[in-house]
Tab-separated table of C-alpha atoms and ligand atoms in Angstrom:
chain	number	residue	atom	x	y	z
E	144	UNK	CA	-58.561	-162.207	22.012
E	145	UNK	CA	-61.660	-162.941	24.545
E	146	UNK	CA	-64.502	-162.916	22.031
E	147	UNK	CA	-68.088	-162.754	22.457
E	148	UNK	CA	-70.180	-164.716	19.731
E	149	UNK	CA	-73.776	-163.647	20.245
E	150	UNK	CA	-75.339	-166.164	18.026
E	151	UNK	CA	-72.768	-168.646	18.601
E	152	UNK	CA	-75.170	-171.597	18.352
E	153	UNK	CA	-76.569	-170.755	14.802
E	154	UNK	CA	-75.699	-171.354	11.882
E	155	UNK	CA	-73.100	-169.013	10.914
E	156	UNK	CA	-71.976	-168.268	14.568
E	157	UNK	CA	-71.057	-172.188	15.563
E	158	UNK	CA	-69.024	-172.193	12.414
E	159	UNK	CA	-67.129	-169.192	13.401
E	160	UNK	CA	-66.651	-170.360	17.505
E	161	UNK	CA	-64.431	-173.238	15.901
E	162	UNK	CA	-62.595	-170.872	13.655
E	163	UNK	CA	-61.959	-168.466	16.561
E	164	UNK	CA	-60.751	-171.698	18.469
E	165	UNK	CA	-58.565	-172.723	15.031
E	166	UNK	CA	-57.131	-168.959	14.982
E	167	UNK	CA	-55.960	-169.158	18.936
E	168	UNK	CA	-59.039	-166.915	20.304
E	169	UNK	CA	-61.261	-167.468	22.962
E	170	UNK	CA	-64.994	-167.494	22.187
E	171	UNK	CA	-67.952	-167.108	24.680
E	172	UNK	CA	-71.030	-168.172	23.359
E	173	UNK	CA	-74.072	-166.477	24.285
E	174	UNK	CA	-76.967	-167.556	22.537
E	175	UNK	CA	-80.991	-167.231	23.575
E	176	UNK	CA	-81.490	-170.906	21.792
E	177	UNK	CA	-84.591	-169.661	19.916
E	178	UNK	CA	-82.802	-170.893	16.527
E	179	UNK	CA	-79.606	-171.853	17.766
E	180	UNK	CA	-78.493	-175.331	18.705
E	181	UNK	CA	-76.466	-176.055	22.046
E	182	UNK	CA	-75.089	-178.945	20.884
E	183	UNK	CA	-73.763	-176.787	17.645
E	184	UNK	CA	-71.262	-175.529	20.539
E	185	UNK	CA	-68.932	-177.655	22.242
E	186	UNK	CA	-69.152	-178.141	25.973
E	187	UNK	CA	-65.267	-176.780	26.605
E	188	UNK	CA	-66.954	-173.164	25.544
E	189	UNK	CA	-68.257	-170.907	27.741
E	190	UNK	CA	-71.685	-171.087	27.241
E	191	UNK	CA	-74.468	-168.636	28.223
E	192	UNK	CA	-77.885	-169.008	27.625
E	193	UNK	CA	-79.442	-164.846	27.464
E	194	UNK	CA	-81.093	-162.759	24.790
E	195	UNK	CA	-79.245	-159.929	23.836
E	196	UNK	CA	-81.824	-157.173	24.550
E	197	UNK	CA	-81.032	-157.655	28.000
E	198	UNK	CA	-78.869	-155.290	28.673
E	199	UNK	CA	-78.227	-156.774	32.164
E	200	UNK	CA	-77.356	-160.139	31.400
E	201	UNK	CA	-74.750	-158.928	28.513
E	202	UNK	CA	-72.941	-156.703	30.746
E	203	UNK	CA	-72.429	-158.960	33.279
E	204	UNK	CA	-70.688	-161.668	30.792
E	205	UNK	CA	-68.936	-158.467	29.324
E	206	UNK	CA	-67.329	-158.037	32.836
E	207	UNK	CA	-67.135	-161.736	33.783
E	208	UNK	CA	-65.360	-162.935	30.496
E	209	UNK	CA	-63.338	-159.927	29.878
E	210	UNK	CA	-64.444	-159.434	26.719
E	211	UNK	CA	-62.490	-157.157	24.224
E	212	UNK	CA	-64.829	-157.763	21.044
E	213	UNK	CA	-68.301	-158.611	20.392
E	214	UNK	CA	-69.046	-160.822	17.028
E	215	UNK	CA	-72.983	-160.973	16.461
E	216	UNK	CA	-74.861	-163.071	14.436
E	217	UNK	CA	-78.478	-163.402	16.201
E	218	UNK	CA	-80.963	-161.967	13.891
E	219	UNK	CA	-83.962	-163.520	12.529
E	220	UNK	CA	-83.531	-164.049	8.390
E	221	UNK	CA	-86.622	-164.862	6.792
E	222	UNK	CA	-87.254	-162.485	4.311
E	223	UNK	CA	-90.729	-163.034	3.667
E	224	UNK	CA	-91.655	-163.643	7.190
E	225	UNK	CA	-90.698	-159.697	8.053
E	226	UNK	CA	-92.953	-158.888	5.366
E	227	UNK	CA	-95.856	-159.844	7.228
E	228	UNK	CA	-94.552	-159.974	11.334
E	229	UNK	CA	-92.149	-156.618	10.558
E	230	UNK	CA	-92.267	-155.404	14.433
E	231	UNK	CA	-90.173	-159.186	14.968
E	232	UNK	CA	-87.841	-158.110	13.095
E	233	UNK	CA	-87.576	-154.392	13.976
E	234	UNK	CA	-87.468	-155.551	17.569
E	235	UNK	CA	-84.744	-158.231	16.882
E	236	UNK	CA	-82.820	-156.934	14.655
E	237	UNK	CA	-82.178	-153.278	15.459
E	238	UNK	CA	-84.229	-152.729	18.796
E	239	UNK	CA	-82.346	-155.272	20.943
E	240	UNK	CA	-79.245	-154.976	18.672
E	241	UNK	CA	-79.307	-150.989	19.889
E	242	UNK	CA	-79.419	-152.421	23.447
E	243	UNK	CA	-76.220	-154.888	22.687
E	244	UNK	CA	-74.392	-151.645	21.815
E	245	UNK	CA	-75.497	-149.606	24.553
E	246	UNK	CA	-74.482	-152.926	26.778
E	247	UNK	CA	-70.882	-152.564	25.167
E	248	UNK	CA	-70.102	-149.039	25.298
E	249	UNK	CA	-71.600	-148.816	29.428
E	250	UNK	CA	-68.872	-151.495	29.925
E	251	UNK	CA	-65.795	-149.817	27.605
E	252	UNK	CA	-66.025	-152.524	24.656
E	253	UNK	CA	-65.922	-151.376	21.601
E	254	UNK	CA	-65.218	-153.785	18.954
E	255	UNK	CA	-67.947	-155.035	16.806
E	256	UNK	CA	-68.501	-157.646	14.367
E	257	UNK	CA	-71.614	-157.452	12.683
E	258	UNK	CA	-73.062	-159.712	9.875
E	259	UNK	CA	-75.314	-157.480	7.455
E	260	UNK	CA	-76.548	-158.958	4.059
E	261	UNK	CA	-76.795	-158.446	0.286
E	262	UNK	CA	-80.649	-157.899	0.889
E	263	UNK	CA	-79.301	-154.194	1.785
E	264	UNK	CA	-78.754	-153.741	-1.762
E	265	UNK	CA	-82.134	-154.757	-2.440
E	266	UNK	CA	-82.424	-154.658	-6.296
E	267	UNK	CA	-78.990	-153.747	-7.502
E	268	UNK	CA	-78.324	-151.040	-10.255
E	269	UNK	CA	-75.019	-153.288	-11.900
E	270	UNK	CA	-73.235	-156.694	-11.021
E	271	UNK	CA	-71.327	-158.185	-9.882
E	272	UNK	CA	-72.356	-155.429	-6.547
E	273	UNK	CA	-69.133	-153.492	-5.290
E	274	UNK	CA	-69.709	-152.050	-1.814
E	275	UNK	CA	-70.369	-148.639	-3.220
E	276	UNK	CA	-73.780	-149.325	-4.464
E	277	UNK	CA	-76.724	-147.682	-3.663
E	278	UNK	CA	-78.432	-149.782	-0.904
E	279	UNK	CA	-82.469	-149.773	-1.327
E	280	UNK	CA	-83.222	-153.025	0.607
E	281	UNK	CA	-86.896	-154.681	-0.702
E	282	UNK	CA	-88.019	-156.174	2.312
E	283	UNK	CA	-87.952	-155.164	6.327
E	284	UNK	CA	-85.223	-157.619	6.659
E	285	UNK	CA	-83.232	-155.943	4.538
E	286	UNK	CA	-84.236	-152.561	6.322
E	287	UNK	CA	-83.298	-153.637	9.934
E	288	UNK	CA	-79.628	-154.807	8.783
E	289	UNK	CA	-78.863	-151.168	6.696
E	290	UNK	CA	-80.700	-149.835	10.343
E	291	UNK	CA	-77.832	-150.890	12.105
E	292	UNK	CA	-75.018	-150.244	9.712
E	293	UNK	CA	-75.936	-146.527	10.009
E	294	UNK	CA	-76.372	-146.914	13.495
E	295	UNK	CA	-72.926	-148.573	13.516
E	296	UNK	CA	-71.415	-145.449	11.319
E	297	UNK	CA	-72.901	-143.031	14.283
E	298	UNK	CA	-71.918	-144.678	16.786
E	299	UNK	CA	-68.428	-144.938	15.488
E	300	UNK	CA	-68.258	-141.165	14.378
E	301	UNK	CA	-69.698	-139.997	18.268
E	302	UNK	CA	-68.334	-143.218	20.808
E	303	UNK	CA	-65.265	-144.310	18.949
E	304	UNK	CA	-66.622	-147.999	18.303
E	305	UNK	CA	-64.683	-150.023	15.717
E	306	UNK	CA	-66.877	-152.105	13.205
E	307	UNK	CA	-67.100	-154.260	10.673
E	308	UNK	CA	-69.745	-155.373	8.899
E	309	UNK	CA	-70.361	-158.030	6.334
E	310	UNK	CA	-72.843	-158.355	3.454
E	311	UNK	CA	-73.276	-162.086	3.245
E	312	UNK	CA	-74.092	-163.471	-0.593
E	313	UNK	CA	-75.841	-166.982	0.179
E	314	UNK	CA	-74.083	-168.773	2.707
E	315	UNK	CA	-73.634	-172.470	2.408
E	316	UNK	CA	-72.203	-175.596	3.565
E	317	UNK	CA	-70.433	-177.146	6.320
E	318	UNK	CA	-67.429	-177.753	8.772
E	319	UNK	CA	-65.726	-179.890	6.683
E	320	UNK	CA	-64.731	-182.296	9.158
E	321	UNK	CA	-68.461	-182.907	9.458
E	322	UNK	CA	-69.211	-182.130	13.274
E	323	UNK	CA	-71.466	-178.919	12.196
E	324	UNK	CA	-73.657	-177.879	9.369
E	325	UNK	CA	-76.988	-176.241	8.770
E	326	UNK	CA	-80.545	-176.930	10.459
E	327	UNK	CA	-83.026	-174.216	10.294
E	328	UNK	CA	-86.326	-174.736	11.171
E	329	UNK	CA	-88.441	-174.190	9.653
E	330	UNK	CA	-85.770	-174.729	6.216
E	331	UNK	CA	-86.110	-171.912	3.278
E	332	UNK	CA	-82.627	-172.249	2.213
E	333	UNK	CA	-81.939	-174.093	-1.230
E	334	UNK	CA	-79.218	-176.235	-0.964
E	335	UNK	CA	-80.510	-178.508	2.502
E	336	UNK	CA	-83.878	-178.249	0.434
E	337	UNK	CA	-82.373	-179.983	-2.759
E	338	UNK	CA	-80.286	-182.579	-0.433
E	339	UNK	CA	-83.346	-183.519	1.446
E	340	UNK	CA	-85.360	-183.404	-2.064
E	341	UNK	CA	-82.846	-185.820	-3.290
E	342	UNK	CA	-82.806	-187.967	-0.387
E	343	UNK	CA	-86.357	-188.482	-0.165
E	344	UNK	CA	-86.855	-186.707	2.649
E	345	UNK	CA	-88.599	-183.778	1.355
E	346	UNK	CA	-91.171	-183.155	-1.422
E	347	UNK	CA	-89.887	-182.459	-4.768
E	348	UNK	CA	-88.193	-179.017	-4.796
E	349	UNK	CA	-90.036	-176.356	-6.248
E	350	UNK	CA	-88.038	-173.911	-8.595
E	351	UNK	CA	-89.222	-170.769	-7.975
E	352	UNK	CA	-89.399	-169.055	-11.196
E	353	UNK	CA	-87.747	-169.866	-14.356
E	354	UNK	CA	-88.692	-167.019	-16.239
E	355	UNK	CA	-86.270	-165.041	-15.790
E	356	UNK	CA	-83.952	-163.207	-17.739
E	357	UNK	CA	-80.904	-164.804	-16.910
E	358	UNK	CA	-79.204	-167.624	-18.971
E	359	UNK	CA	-81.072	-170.864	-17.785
E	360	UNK	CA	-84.258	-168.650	-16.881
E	361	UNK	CA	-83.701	-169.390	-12.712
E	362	UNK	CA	-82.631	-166.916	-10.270
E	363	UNK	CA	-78.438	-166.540	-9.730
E	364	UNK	CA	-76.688	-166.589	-6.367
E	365	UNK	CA	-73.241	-166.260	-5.193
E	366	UNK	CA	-73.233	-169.269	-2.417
E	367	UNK	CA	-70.398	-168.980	-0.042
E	368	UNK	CA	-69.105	-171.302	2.241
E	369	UNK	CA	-69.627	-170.549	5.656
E	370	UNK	CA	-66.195	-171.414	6.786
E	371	UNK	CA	-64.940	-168.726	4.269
E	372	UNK	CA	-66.973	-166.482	5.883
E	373	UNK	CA	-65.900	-167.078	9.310
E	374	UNK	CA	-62.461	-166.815	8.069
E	375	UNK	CA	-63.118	-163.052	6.711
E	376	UNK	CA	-64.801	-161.644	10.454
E	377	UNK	CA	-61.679	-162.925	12.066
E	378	UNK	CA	-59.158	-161.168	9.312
E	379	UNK	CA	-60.806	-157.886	10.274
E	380	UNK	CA	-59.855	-157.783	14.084
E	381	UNK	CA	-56.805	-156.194	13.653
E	382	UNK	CA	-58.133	-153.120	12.142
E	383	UNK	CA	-60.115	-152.421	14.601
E	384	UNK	CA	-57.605	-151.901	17.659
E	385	UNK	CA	-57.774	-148.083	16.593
E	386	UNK	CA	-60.930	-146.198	17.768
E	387	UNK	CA	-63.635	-144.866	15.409
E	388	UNK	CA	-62.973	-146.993	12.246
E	389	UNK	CA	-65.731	-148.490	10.205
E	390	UNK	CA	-65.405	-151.333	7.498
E	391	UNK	CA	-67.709	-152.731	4.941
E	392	UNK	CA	-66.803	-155.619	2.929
E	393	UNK	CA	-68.967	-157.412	0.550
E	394	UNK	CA	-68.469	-161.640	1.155
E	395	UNK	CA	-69.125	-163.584	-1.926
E	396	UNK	CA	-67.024	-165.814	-4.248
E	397	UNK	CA	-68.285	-163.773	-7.572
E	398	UNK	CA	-69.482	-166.738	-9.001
E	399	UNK	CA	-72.929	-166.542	-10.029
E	400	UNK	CA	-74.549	-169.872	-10.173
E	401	UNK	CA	-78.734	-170.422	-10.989
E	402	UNK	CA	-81.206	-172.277	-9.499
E	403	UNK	CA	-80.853	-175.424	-12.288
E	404	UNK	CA	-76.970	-175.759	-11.766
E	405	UNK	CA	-77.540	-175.983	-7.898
E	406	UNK	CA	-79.930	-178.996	-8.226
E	407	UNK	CA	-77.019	-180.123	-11.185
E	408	UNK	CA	-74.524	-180.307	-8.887
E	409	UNK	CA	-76.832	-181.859	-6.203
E	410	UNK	CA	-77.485	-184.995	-7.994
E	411	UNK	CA	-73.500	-184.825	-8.954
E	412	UNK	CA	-72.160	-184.890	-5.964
E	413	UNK	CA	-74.896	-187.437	-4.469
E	414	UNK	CA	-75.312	-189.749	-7.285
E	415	UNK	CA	-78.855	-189.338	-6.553
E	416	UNK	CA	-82.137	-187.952	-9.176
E	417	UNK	CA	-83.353	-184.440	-7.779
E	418	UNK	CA	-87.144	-184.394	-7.958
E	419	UNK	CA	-88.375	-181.371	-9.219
E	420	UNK	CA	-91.567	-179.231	-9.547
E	421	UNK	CA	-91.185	-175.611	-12.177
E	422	UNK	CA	-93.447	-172.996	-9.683
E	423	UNK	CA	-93.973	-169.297	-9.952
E	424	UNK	CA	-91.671	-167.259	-8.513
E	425	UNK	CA	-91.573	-166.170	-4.944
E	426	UNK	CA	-92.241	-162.954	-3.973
E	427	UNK	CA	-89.200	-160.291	-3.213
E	428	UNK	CA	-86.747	-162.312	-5.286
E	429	UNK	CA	-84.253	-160.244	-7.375
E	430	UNK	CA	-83.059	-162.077	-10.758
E	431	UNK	CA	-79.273	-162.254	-9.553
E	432	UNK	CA	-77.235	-161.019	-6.853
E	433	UNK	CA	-73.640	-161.866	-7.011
E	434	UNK	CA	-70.765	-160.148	-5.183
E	435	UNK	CA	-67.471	-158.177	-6.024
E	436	UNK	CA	-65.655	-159.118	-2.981
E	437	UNK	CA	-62.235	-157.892	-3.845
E	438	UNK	CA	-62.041	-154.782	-1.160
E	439	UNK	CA	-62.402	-157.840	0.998
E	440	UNK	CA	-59.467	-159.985	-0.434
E	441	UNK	CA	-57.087	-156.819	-0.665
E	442	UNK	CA	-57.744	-155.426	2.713
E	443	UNK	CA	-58.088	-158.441	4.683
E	444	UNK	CA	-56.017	-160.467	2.587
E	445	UNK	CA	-59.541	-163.146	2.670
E	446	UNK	CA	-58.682	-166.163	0.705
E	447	UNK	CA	-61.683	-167.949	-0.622
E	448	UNK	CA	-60.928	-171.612	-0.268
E	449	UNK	CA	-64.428	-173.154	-1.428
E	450	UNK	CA	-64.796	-171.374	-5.021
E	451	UNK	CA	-66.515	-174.206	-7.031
E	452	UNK	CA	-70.037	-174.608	-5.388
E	453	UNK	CA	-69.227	-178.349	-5.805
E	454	UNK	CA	-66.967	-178.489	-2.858
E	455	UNK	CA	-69.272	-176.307	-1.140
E	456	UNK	CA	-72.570	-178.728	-1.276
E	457	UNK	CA	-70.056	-181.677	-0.616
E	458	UNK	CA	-69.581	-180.555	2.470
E	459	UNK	CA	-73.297	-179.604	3.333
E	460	UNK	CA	-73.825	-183.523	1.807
E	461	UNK	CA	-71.333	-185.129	4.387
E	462	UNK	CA	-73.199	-183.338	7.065
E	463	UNK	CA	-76.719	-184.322	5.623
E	464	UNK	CA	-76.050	-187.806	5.203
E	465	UNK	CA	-74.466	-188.354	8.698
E	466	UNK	CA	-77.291	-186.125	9.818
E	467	UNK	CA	-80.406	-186.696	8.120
E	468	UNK	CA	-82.389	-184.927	11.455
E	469	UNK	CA	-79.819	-182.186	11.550
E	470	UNK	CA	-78.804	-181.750	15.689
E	471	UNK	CA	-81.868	-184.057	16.325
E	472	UNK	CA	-83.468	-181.420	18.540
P	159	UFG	N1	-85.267	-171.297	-4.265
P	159	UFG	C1	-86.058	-172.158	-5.008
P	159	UFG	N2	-86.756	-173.116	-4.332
P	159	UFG	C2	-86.704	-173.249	-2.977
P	159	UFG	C3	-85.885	-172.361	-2.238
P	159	UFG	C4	-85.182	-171.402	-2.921
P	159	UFG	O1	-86.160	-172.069	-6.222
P	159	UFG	O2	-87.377	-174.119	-2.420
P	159	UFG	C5	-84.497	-170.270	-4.992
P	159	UFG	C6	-84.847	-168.884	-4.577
P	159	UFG	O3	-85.937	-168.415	-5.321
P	159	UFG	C7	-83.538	-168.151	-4.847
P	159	UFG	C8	-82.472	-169.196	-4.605
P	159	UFG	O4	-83.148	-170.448	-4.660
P	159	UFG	O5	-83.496	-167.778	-6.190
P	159	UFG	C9	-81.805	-169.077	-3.250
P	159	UFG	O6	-82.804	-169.004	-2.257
P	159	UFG	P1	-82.480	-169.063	-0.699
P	159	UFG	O7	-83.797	-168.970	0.002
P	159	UFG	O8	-81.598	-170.214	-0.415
P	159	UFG	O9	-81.614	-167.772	-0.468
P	159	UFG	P2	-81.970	-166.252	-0.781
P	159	UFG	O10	-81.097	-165.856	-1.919
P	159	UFG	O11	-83.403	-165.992	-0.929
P	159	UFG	O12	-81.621	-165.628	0.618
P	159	UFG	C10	-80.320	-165.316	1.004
P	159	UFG	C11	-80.222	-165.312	2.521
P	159	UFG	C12	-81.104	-164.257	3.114
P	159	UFG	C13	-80.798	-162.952	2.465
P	159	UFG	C14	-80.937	-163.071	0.984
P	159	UFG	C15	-80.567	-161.814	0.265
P	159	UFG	O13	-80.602	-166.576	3.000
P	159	UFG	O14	-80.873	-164.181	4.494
P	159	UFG	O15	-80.050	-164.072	0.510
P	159	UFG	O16	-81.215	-161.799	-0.980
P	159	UFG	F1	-81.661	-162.013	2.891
């Protein structure tokens, strides 16, 4: 299939380009470079540089590429950050993602991909979270993605678009050939935090919290590797040749692990001393969040290759040692 990946120089999109590619598809990247890195793409892929609130621009690589489906991963994710600057995130994540659909449906696609997050949940009633929860996100980042899934469900109900959307956990690690991996900047994300803690590279990390009421008293997370993840979008394209259907699968190992046992298996798989720092904990955090993910496994027959969050930072550590500067621009 000719695929679209909007986002396809982030993080999660550039790891999903080379699993389209591994699956026989064709991706087209389009990414605004704001976060994303080119060289996170390989130069065989189409390549186009746009935002995608430009309505104009998108419909012309719609045309151009003959696109058939539309995978995007282009939102801004810093959950504190749309706390205080929430009109970035309203504009980002649901304005220009409105004018992405609109785009689509003026040029007869109507696939989607969409990633949404756990943060839709916000503070969940029970664990591990099955998709039927009641979704009360805490934050506007959380907002803007449950925006669009009901957008999505509309739009699917009146225009006959297919979707599915996923509800990341905490997505981790890297290709494991070690080509790719993760650079944000600026960095929130715990596991490159605790790598570049251990290698020196960083200041001691700071455990936020460790009063909590979970076993070791730090916050549990369900990290998932991002080639898992990938793997899951790409099992969901066949549903969506009829018109009008919409998914929602929950993408998480189950495995709850806490703050401690990440910077554990850290200095484990490194051989080096973590330096750390016990802090208060950060605003908007929830005590756990850990996924059911078995409507995922069932329908799309998703296999979860990574499930011992060893393997997982072993592969974010081969990318972090060969790559202490991450894509070095
Ligand atoms: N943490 C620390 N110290 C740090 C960084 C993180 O103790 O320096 C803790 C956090 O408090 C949290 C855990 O490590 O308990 C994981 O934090 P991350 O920032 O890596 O990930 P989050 O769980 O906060 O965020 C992830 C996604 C978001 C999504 C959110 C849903 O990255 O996009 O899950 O809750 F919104």
């Amino acid at each position: 299939m000719d695929v679209l990946v909007i986002g396809g120089a982030g993080y999660i999109g550039s790891h999903c380009v080379r699993q389209l590619v591994a699956a026989g598809h064709r991706p087209v990247v389009m990414d605004n470079l704001v976060f994303g890195h080119r060289s996170a793409v390989s130069p065989e892929i189409p390549f186009y540089e746009a935002d995608l609130g430009d309505p104009a621009a998108v419909g012309e690589i719609l045309r151009k590429e003959s696109i058939e489906l539309v995978m995007h991963f282009a939102a801004f994710a810093y959950v504190g950050e749309s706390v205080t600057e929430p009109r970035k995130y309203y504009e980002n994540n649901f304005v220009a993602t409105l004018r992405l659909l609109e785009a689509m449906l003026d040029n007869g696609v109507k696939k989607f991909v969409f990633s949404s997050t756990c943060a839709t949940y916000g503070e969940p009633e029970r664990l591990p979270i099955v998709e039927s929860l009641p979704q009360a996100p805490i934050n506007p980042y959380g907002q803007t993605k449950l925006d669009v899934e009901n957008c999505l469900k509309a739009f699917a109900h009146a225009y006959g678009l297919s979707f599915a959307a996923f509800r990341y956990f905490n997505a981790a690690g890297a290709a494991e050939d070690g080509s790719i991996g993760e650079d944000h900047s600026p960095e929130t994300h715990l596991i490159p935090l605790v790598i570049d803690a251990a290698t020196g590279r960083r200041e001691p990390i700071k455990i936020f919290g460790t009063d909590y009421d979970t076993p070791d008293g730090t916050c549990l997370r369900d990290y998932v590797h991002v080639d898992d993840l990938s793997r899951a979008h790409i099992a969901a394209f066949e549903k969506l040749e009829a018109p009008g259907v919409g998914l929602f699968y929950n993408l998480g190992t189950g495995r709850p692990n806490s703050v401690r046992e990440i910077i554990k298996a850290v200095e484990a798989v490194t051989g080096l001393k973590v330096p750390v720092v016990e802090d208060v904990r950060r605003a908007g955090d929830p005590p756990a969040l850990y996924a059911d993910s078995s409507k995922a496994q069932k329908e799309l027959g998703w296999e979860i290759k990574f499930t011992e969050v060893k393997d997982i930072i072993a592969t974010a550590w081969r990318w972090h040692e060969a790559n202490p500067n991450g894509f070095g621009d």
